mmCIF file of C-alpha atoms in Angstrom:
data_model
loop_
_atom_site.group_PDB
_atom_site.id
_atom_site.type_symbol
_atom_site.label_atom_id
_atom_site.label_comp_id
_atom_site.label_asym_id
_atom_site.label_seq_id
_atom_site.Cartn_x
_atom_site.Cartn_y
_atom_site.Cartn_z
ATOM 1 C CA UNK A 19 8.220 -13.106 -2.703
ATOM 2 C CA UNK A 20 10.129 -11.131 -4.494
ATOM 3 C CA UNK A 21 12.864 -8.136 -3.391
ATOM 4 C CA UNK A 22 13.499 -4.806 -5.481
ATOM 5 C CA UNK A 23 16.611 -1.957 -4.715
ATOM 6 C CA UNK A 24 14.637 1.022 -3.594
ATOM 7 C CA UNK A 25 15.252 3.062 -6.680
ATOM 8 C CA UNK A 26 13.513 1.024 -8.951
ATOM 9 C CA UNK A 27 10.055 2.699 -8.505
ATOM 10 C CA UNK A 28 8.917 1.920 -12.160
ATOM 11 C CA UNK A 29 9.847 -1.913 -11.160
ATOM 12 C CA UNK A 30 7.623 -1.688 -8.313
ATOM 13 C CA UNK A 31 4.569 0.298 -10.131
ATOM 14 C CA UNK A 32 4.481 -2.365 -12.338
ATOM 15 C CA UNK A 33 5.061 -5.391 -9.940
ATOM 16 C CA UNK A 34 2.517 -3.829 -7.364
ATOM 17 C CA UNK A 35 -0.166 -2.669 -10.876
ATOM 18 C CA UNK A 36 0.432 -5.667 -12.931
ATOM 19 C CA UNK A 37 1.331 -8.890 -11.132
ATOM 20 C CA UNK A 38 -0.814 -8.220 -8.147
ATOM 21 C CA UNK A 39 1.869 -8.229 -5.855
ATOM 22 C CA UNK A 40 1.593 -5.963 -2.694
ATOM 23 C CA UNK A 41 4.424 -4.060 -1.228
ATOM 24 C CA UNK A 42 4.468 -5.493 2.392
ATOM 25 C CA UNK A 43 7.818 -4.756 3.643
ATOM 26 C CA UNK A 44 11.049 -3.279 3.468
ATOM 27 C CA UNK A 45 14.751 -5.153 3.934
ATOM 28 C CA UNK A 46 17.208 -3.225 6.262
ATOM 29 C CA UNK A 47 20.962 -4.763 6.298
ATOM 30 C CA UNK A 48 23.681 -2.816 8.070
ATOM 31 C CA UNK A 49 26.265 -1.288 6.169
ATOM 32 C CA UNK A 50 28.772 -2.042 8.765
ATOM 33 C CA UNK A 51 31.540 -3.793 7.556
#
């Protein structure tokens, strides 16, 4: 498993093209303090 910031779109091109990993998922926190 592995977890990416949401900008990082190149990152994820080449995670999801090259290693074979699939994007399954997305990670929600609250920004409440």
């Amino acid at each position: 498993a592995l977890s990416s910031g949401l900008q990082r779109t190149d990152a994820h091109r080449f995670y999801e093209d090259r290693m074979d990993y699939d994007k399954v998922s997305y990670v929600f926190k609250s920004s409440l303090k």
